[in-house]
PDB file of C-alpha atoms in Angstrom:
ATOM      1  CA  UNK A   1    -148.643  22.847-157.764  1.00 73.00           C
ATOM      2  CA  UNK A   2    -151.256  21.867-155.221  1.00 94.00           C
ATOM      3  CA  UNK A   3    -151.815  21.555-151.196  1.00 97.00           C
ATOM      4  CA  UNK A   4    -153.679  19.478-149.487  1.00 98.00           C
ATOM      5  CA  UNK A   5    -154.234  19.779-145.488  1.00 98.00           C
ATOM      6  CA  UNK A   6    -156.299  17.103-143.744  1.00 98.00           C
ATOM      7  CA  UNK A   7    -157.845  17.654-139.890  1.00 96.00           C
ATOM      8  CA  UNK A   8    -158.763  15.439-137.448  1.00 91.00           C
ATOM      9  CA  UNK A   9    -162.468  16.743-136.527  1.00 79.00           C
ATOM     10  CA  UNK A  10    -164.353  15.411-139.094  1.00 81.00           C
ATOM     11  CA  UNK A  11    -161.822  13.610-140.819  1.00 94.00           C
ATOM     12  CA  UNK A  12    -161.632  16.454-143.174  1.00 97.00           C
ATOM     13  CA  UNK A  13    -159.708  16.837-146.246  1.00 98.00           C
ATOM     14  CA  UNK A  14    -159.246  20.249-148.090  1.00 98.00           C
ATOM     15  CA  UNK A  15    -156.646  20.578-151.177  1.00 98.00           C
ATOM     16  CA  UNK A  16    -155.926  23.092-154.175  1.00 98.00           C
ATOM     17  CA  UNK A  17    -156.232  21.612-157.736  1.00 96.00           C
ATOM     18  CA  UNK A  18    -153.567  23.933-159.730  1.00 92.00           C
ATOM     19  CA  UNK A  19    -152.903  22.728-163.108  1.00 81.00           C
ATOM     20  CA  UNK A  20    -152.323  23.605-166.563  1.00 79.00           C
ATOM     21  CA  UNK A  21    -155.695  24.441-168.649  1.00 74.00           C
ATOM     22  CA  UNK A  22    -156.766  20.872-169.966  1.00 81.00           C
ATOM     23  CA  UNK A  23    -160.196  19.992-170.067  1.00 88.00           C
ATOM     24  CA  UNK A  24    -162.680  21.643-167.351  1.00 93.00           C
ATOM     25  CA  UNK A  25    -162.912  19.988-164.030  1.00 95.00           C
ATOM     26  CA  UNK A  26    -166.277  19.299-162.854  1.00 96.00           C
ATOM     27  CA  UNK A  27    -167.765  17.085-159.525  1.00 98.00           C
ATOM     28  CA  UNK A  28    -168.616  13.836-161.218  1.00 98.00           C
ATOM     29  CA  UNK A  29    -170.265  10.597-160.177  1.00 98.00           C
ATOM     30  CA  UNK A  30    -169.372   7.740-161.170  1.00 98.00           C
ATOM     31  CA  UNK A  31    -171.241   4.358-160.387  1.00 98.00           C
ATOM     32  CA  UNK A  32    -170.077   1.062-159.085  1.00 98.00           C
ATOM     33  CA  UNK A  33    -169.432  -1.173-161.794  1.00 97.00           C
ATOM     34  CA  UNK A  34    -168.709   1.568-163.958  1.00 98.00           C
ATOM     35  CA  UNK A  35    -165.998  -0.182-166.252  1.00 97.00           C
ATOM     36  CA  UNK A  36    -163.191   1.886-167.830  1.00 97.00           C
ATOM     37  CA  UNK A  37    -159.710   0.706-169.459  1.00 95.00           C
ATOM     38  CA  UNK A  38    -156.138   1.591-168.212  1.00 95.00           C
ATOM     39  CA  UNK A  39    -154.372   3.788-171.441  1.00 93.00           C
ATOM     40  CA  UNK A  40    -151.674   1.226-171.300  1.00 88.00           C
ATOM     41  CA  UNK A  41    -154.081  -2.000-170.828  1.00 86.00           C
ATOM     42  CA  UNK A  42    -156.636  -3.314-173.507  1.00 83.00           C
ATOM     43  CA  UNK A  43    -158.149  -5.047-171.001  1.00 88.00           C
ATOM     44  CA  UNK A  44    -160.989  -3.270-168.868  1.00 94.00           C
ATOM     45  CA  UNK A  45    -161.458  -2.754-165.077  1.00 96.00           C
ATOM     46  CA  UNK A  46    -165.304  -3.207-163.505  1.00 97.00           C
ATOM     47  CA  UNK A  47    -164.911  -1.090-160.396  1.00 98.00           C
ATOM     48  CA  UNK A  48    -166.635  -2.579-157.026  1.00 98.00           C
ATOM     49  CA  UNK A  49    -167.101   0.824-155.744  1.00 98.00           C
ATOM     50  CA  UNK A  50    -168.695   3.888-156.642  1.00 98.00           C
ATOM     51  CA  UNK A  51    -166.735   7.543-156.858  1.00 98.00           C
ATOM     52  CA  UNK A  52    -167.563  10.896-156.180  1.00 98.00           C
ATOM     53  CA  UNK A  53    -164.909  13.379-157.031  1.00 98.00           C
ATOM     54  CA  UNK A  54    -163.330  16.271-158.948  1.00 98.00           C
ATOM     55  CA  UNK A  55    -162.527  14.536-162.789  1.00 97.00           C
ATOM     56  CA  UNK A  56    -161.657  15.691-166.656  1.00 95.00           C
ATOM     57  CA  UNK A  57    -163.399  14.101-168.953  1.00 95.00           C
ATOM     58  CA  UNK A  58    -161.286  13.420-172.307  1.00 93.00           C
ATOM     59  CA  UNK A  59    -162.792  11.678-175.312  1.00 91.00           C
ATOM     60  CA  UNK A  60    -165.027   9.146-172.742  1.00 92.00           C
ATOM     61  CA  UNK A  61    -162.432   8.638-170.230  1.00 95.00           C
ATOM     62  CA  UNK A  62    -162.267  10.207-166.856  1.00 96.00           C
ATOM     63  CA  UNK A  63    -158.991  11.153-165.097  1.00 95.00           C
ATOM     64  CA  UNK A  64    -159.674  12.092-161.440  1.00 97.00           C
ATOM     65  CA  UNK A  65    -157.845  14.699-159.409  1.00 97.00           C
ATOM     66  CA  UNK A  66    -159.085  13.487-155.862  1.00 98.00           C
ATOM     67  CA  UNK A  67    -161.986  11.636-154.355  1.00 98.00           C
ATOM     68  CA  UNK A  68    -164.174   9.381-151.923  1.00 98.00           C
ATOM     69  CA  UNK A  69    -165.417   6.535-152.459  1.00 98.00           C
ATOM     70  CA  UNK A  70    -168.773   4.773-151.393  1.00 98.00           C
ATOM     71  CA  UNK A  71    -167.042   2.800-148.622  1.00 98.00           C
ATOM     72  CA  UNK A  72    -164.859   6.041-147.347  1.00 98.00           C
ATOM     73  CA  UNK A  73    -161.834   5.898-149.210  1.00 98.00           C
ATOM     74  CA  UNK A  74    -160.316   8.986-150.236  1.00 98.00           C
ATOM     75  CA  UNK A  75    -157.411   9.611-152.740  1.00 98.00           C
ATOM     76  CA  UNK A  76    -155.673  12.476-154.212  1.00 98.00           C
ATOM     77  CA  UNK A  77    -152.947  13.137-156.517  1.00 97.00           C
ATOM     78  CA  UNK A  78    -150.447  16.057-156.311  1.00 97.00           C
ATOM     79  CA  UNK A  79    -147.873  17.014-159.252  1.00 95.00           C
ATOM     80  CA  UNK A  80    -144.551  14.940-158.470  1.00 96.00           C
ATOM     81  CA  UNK A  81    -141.913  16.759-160.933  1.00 94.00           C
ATOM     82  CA  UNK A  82    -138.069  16.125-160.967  1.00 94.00           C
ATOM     83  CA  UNK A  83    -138.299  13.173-158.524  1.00 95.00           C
ATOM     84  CA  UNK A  84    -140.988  10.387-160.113  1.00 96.00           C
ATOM     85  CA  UNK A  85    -139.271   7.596-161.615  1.00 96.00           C
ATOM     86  CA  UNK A  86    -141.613   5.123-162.408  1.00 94.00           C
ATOM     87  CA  UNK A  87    -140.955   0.720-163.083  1.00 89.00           C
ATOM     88  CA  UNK A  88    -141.482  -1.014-166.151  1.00 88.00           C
ATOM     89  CA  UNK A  89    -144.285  -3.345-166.814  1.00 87.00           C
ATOM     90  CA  UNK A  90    -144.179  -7.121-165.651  1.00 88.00           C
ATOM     91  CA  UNK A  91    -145.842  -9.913-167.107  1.00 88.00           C
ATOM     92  CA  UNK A  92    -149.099 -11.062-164.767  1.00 88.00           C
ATOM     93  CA  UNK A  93    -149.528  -7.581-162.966  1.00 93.00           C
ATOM     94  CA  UNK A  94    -151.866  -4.908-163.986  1.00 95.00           C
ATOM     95  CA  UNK A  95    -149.717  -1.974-165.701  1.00 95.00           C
ATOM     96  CA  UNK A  96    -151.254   1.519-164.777  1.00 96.00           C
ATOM     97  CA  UNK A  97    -149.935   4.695-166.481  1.00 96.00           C
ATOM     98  CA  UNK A  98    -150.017   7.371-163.236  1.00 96.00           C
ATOM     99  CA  UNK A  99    -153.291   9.044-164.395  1.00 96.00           C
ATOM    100  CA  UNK A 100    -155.263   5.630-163.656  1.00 97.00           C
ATOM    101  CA  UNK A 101    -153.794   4.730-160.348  1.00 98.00           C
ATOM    102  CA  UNK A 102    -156.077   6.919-158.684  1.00 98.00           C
ATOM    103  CA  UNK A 103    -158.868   5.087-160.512  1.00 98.00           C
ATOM    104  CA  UNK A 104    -157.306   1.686-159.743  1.00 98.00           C
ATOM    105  CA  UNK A 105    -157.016   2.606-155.590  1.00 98.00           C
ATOM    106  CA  UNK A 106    -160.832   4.259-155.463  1.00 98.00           C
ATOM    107  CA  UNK A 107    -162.877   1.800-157.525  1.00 98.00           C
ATOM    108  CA  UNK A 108    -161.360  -1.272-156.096  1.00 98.00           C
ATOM    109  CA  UNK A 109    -160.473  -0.680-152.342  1.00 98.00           C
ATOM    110  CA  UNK A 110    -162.164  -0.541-149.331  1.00 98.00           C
ATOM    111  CA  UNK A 111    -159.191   0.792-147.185  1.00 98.00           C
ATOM    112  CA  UNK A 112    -156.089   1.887-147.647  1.00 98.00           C
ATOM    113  CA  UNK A 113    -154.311  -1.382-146.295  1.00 97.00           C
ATOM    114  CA  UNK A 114    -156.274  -2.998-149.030  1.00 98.00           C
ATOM    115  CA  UNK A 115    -154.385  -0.982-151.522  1.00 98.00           C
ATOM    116  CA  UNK A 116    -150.856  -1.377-149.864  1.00 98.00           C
ATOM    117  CA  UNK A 117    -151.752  -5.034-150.271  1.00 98.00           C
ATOM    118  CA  UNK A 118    -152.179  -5.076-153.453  1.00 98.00           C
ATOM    119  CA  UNK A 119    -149.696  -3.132-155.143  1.00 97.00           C
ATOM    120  CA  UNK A 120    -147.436  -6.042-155.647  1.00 96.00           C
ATOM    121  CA  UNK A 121    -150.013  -6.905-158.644  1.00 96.00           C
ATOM    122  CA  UNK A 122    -149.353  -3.287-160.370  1.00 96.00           C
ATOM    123  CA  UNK A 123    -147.227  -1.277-161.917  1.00 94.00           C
ATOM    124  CA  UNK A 124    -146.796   1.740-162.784  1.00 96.00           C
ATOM    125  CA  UNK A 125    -145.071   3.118-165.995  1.00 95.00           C
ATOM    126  CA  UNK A 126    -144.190   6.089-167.265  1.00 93.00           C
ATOM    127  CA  UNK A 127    -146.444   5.921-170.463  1.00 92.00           C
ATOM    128  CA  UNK A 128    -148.934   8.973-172.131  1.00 92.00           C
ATOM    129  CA  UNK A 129    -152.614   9.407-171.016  1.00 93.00           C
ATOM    130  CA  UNK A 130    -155.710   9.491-173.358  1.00 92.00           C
ATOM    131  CA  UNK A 131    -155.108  13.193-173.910  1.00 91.00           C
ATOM    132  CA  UNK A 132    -151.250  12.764-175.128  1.00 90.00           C
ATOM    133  CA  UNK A 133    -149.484  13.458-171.600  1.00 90.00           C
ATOM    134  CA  UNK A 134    -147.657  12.126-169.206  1.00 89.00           C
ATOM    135  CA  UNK A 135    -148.348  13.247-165.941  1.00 89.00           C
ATOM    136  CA  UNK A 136    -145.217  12.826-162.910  1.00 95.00           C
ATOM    137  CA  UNK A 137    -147.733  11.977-159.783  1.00 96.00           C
ATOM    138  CA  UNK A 138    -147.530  11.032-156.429  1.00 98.00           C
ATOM    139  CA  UNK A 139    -150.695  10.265-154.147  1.00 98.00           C
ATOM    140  CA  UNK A 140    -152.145  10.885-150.824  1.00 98.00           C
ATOM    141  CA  UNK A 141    -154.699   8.220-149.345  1.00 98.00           C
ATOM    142  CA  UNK A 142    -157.009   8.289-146.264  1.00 98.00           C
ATOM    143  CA  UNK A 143    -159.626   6.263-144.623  1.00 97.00           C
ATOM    144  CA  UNK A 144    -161.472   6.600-141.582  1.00 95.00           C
ATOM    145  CA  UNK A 145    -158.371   5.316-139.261  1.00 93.00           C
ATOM    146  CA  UNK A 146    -155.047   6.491-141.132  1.00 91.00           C
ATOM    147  CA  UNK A 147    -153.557   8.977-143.964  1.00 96.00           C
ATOM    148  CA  UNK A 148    -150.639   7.150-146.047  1.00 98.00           C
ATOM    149  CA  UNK A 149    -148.489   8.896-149.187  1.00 98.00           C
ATOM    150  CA  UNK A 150    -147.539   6.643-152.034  1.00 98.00           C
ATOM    151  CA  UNK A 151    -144.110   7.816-154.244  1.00 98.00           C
ATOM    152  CA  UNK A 152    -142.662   6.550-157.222  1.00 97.00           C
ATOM    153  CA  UNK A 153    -139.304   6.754-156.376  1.00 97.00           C
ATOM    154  CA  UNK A 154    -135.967   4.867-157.952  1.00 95.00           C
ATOM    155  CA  UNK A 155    -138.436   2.277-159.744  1.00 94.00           C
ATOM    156  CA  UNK A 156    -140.760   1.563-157.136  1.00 95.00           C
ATOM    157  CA  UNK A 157    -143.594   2.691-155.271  1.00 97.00           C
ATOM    158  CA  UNK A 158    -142.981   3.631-151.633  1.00 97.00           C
ATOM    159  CA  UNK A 159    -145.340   3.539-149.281  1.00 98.00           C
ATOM    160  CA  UNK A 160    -145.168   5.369-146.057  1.00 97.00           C
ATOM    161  CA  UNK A 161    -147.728   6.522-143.033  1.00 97.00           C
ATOM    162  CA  UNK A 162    -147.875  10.189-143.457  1.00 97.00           C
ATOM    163  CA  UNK A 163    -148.080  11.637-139.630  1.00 96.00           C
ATOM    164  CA  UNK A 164    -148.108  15.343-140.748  1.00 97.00           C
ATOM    165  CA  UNK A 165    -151.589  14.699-141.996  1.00 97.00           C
ATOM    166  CA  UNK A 166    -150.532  17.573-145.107  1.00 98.00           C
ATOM    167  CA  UNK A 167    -148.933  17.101-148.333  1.00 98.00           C
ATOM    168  CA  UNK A 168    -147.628  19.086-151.249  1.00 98.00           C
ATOM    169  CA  UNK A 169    -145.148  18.105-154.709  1.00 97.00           C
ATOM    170  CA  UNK A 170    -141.464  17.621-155.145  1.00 96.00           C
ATOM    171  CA  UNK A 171    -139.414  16.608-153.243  1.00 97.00           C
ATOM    172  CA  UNK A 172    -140.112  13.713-151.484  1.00 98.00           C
ATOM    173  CA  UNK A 173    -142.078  13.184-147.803  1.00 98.00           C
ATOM    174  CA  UNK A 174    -138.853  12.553-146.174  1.00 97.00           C
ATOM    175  CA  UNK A 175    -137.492  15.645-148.016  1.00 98.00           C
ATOM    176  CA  UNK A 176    -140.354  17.720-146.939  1.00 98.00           C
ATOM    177  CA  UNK A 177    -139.940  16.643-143.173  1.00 98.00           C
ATOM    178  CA  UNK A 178    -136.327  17.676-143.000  1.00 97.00           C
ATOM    179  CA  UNK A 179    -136.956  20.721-144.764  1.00 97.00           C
ATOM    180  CA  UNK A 180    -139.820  21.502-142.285  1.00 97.00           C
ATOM    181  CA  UNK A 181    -137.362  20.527-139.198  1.00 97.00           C
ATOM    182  CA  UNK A 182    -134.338  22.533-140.672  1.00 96.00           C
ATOM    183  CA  UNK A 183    -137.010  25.434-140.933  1.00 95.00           C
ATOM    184  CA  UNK A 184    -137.797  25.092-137.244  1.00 95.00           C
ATOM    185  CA  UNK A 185    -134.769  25.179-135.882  1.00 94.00           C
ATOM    186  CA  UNK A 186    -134.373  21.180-134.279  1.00 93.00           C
ATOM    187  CA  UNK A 187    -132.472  18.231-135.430  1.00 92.00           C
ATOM    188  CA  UNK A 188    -135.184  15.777-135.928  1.00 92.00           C
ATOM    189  CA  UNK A 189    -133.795  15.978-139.132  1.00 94.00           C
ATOM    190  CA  UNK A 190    -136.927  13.297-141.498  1.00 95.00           C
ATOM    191  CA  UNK A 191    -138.561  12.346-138.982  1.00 96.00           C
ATOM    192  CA  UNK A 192    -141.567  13.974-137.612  1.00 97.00           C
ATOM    193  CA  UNK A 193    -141.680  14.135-133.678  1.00 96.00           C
ATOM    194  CA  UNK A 194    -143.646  15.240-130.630  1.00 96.00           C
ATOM    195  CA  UNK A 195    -140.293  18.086-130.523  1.00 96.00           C
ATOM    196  CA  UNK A 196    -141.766  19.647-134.588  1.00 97.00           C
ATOM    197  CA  UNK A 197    -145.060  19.975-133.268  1.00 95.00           C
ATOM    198  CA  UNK A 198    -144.106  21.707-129.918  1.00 95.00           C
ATOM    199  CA  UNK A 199    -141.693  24.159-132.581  1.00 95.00           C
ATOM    200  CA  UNK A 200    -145.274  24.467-135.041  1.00 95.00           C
ATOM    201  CA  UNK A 201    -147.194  25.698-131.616  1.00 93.00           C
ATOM    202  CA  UNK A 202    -144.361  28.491-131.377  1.00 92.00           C
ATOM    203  CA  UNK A 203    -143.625  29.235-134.684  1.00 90.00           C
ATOM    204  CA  UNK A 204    -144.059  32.892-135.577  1.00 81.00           C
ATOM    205  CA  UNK A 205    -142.502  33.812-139.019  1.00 73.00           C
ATOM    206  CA  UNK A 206    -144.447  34.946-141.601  1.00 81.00           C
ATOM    207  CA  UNK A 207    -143.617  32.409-145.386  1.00 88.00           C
ATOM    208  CA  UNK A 208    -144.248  34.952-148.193  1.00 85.00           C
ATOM    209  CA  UNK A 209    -143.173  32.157-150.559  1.00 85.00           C
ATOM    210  CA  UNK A 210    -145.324  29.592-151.849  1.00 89.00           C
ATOM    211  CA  UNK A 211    -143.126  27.045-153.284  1.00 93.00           C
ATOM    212  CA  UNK A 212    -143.667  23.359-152.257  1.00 96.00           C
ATOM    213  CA  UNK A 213    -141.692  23.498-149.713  1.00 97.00           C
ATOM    214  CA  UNK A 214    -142.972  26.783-148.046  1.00 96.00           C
ATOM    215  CA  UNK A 215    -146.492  25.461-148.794  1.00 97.00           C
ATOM    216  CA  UNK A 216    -145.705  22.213-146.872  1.00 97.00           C
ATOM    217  CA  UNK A 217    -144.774  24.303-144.210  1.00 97.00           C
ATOM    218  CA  UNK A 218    -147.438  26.596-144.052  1.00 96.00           C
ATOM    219  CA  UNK A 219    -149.902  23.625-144.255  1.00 97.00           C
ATOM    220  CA  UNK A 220    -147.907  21.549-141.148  1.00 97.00           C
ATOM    221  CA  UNK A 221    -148.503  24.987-139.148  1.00 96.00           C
ATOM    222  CA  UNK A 222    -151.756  25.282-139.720  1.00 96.00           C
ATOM    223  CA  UNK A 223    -152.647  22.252-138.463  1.00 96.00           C
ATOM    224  CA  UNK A 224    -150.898  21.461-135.824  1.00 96.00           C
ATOM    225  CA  UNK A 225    -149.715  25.093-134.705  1.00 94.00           C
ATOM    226  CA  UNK A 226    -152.663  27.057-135.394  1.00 93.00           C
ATOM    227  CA  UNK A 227    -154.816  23.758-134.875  1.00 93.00           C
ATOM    228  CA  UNK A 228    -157.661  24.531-137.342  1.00 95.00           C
ATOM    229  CA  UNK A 229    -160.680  22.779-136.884  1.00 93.00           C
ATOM    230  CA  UNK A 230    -163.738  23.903-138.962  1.00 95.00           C
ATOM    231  CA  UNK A 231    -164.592  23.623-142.514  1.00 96.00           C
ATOM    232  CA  UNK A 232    -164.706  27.361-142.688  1.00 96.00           C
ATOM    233  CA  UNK A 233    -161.048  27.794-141.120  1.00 97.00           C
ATOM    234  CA  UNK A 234    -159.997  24.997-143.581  1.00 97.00           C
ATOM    235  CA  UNK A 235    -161.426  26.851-146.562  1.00 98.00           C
ATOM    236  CA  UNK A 236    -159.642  30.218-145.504  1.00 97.00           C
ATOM    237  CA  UNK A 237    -156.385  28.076-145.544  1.00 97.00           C
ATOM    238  CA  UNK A 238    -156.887  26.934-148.882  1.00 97.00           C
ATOM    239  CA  UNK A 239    -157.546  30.427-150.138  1.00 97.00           C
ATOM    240  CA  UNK A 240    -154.412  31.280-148.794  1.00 95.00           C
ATOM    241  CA  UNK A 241    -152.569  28.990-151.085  1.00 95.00           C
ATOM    242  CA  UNK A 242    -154.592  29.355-154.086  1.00 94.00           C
ATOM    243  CA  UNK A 243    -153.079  31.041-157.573  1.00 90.00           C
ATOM    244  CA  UNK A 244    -155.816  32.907-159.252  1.00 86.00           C
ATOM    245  CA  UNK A 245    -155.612  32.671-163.083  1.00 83.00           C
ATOM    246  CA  UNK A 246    -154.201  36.057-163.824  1.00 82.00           C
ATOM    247  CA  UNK A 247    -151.594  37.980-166.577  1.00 80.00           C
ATOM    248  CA  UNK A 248    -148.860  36.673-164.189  1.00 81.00           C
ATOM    249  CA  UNK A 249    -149.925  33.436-164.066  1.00 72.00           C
ATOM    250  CA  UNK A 250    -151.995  32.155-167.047  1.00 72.00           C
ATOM    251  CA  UNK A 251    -151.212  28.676-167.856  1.00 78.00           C
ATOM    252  CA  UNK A 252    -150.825  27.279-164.318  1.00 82.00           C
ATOM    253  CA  UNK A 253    -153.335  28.303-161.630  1.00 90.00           C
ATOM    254  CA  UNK A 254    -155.993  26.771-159.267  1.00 94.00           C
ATOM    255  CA  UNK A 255    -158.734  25.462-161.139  1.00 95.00           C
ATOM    256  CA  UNK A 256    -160.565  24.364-157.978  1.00 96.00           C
ATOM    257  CA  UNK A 257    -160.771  24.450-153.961  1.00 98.00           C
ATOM    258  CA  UNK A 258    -161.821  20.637-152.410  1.00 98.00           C
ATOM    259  CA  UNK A 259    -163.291  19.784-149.086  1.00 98.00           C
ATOM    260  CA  UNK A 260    -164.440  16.067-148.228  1.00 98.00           C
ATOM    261  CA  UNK A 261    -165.945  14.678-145.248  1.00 97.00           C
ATOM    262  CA  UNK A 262    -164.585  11.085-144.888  1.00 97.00           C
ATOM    263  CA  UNK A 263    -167.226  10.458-142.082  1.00 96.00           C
ATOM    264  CA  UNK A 264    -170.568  12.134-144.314  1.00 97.00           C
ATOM    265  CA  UNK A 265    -168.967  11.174-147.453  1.00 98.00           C
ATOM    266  CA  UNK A 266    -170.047  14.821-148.482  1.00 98.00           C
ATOM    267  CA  UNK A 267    -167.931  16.127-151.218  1.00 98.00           C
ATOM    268  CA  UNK A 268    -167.750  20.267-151.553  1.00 98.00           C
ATOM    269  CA  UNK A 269    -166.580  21.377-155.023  1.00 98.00           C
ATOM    270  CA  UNK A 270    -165.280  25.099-155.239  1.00 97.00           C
ATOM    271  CA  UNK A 271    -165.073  26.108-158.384  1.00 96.00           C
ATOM    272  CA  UNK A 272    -162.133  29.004-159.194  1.00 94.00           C
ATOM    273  CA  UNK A 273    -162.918  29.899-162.713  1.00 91.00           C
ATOM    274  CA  UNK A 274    -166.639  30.559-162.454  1.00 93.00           C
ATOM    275  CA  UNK A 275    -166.895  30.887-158.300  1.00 95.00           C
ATOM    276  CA  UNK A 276    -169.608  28.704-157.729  1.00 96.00           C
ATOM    277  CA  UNK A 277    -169.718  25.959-155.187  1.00 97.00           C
ATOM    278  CA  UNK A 278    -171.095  22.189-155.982  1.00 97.00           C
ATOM    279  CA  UNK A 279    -171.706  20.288-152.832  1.00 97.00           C
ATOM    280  CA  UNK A 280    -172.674  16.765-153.327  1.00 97.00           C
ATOM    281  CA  UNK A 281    -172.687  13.061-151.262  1.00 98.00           C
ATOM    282  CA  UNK A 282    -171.494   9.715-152.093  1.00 98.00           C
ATOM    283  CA  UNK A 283    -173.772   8.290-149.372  1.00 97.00           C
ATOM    284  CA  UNK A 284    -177.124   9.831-151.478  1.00 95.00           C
ATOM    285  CA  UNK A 285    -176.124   8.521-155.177  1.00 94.00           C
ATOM    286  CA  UNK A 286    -173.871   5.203-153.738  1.00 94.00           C
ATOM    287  CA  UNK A 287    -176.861   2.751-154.925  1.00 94.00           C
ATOM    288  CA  UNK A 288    -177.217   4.727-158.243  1.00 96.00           C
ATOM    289  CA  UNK A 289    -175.967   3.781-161.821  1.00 95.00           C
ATOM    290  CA  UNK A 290    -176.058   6.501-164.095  1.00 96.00           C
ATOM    291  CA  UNK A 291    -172.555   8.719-164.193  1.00 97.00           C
ATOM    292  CA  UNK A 292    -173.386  12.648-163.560  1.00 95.00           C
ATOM    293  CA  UNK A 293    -171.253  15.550-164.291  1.00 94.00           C
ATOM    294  CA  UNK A 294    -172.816  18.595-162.562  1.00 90.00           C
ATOM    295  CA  UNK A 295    -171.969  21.212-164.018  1.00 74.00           C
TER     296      UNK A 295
END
């Protein structure tokens, strides 16, 4: 289960990492034409840009959580149970298992209308990853001008501006918004109007739950009810929603805290199992071609 909550100063982005234990996470760099291969391709991919971001590393391939790129692209994926449904491969288009679409969207695009453009030469299928899983994602994009969610839904992957700026798992965007609405009292029922943020500026119950749904909530609120605005304030939000590996929850838990700064390109890495911090900036290492894992 993870959150992530963007905000407008800055163009910061902030999100939990809560997973099962795999493989440590670290900050890693990787260059531009760093080439890598799909797990359901033979043939590789030479990436244009390079990538700064939070990444396993599993027998020489790298499966990224979230991350900016060295022209300001950022990209996360969040856990997408229940509701993924994923196509089939088609001859003549790339076929992408959902661990590598992330990959696929940060080392080849610019923007994020590049990658709505060209997702009619992918697909994505529901086949294992290096380390023997399949993982049901979804994924939230931003540049310097607009945040978009992608969801494999029915076969296909919908595309859709996502005007809450905040995003958790199942169910679906449209799901989350009438869920959010329904919450507040007001019939806007999926669609997220100037009425839902007037209703987050007034809201005053407390969510002890932290489900998706109450997350997604709690997230919308903060942002456009409490209106945070600093990295700090951010930070405290994400603490909020973090699960701390303990006896009552020791197989899924937070592994670790991200903030990025789409306009510096700076990257801050907090790190849940050992509690130290990792800041880092695409901008300093764009031009470089070694990979780093900092540790």
């Amino acid at each position: 289960m993870c959150t992530v909550l963007t905000l407008d100063r800055e163009k910061l982005f902030g999100r939990t990492m809560d997973f099962p234990p795999r493989t440590p996470w670290r900050l890693t760099f990787l260059p531009a034409g760093y080439r890598w291969c799909p797990a359901s391709e033979e043939k590789t991919i030479d990436n244009h840009y390079a990538i700064l971001g939070g990444m396993r590393l599993v027998d020489d391939h790298y499966l990224i959580g979230d991350g900016i790129n060295d022209q300001g692209l950022v990209c996360a994926e969040l856990f997408f149970p229940v509701a993924a449904s994923y196509g089939q491969a088609r001859p003549g288009r790339l076929t992408l298992t959902p661990q590598d679409f992330i990959h696929w969207v940060l080392g080849s695009h610019a923007t994020v209308q590049e990658v709505i453009s060209d997702l009619e030469n992918i697909n994505v299928v529901k086949k294992r990853w290096f380390d023997g899983i399949q993982y049901p994602f979804h994924w939230f994009l931003m540049d310097s001008t607009e945040s978009y969610g992608i969801e494999p839904l029915a076969g296909k992957l919908v595309v859709f501006k996502n005007t809450v700026g905040v995003y958790t798992n199942t169910p679906a965007y449209p799901v989350q918004i009438e869920k959010l609405n329904r919450y507040l009292g007001n019939d806007s029922e999926s669609q997220f109007t100037a009425q839902t943020k007037i209703d987050l500026a007034k809201m005053n119950a407390q969510i002890t739950g932290r489900n998706s749904s109450d997350r997604f909530i709690l997230a919308a609120q903060a942002r456009w009810g409490s209106k945070i605005s600093t990295v700090e304030e951010l930070k405290s939000f994400l603490q909020s929603v973090t699960i701390p590996k303990n006896a009552q929850h020791p197989h899924n838990y937070t592994h670790y805290q991200a903030i990025i700064n789409q306009q510096t390109g700076e990257y801050r890495f907090y790190n849940q199992l050992t509690g130290e911090t990792t800041t880092d900036n695409i901008k300093k290492h764009a031009q470089e071609k070694e990979i780093q894992r900092f540790e």
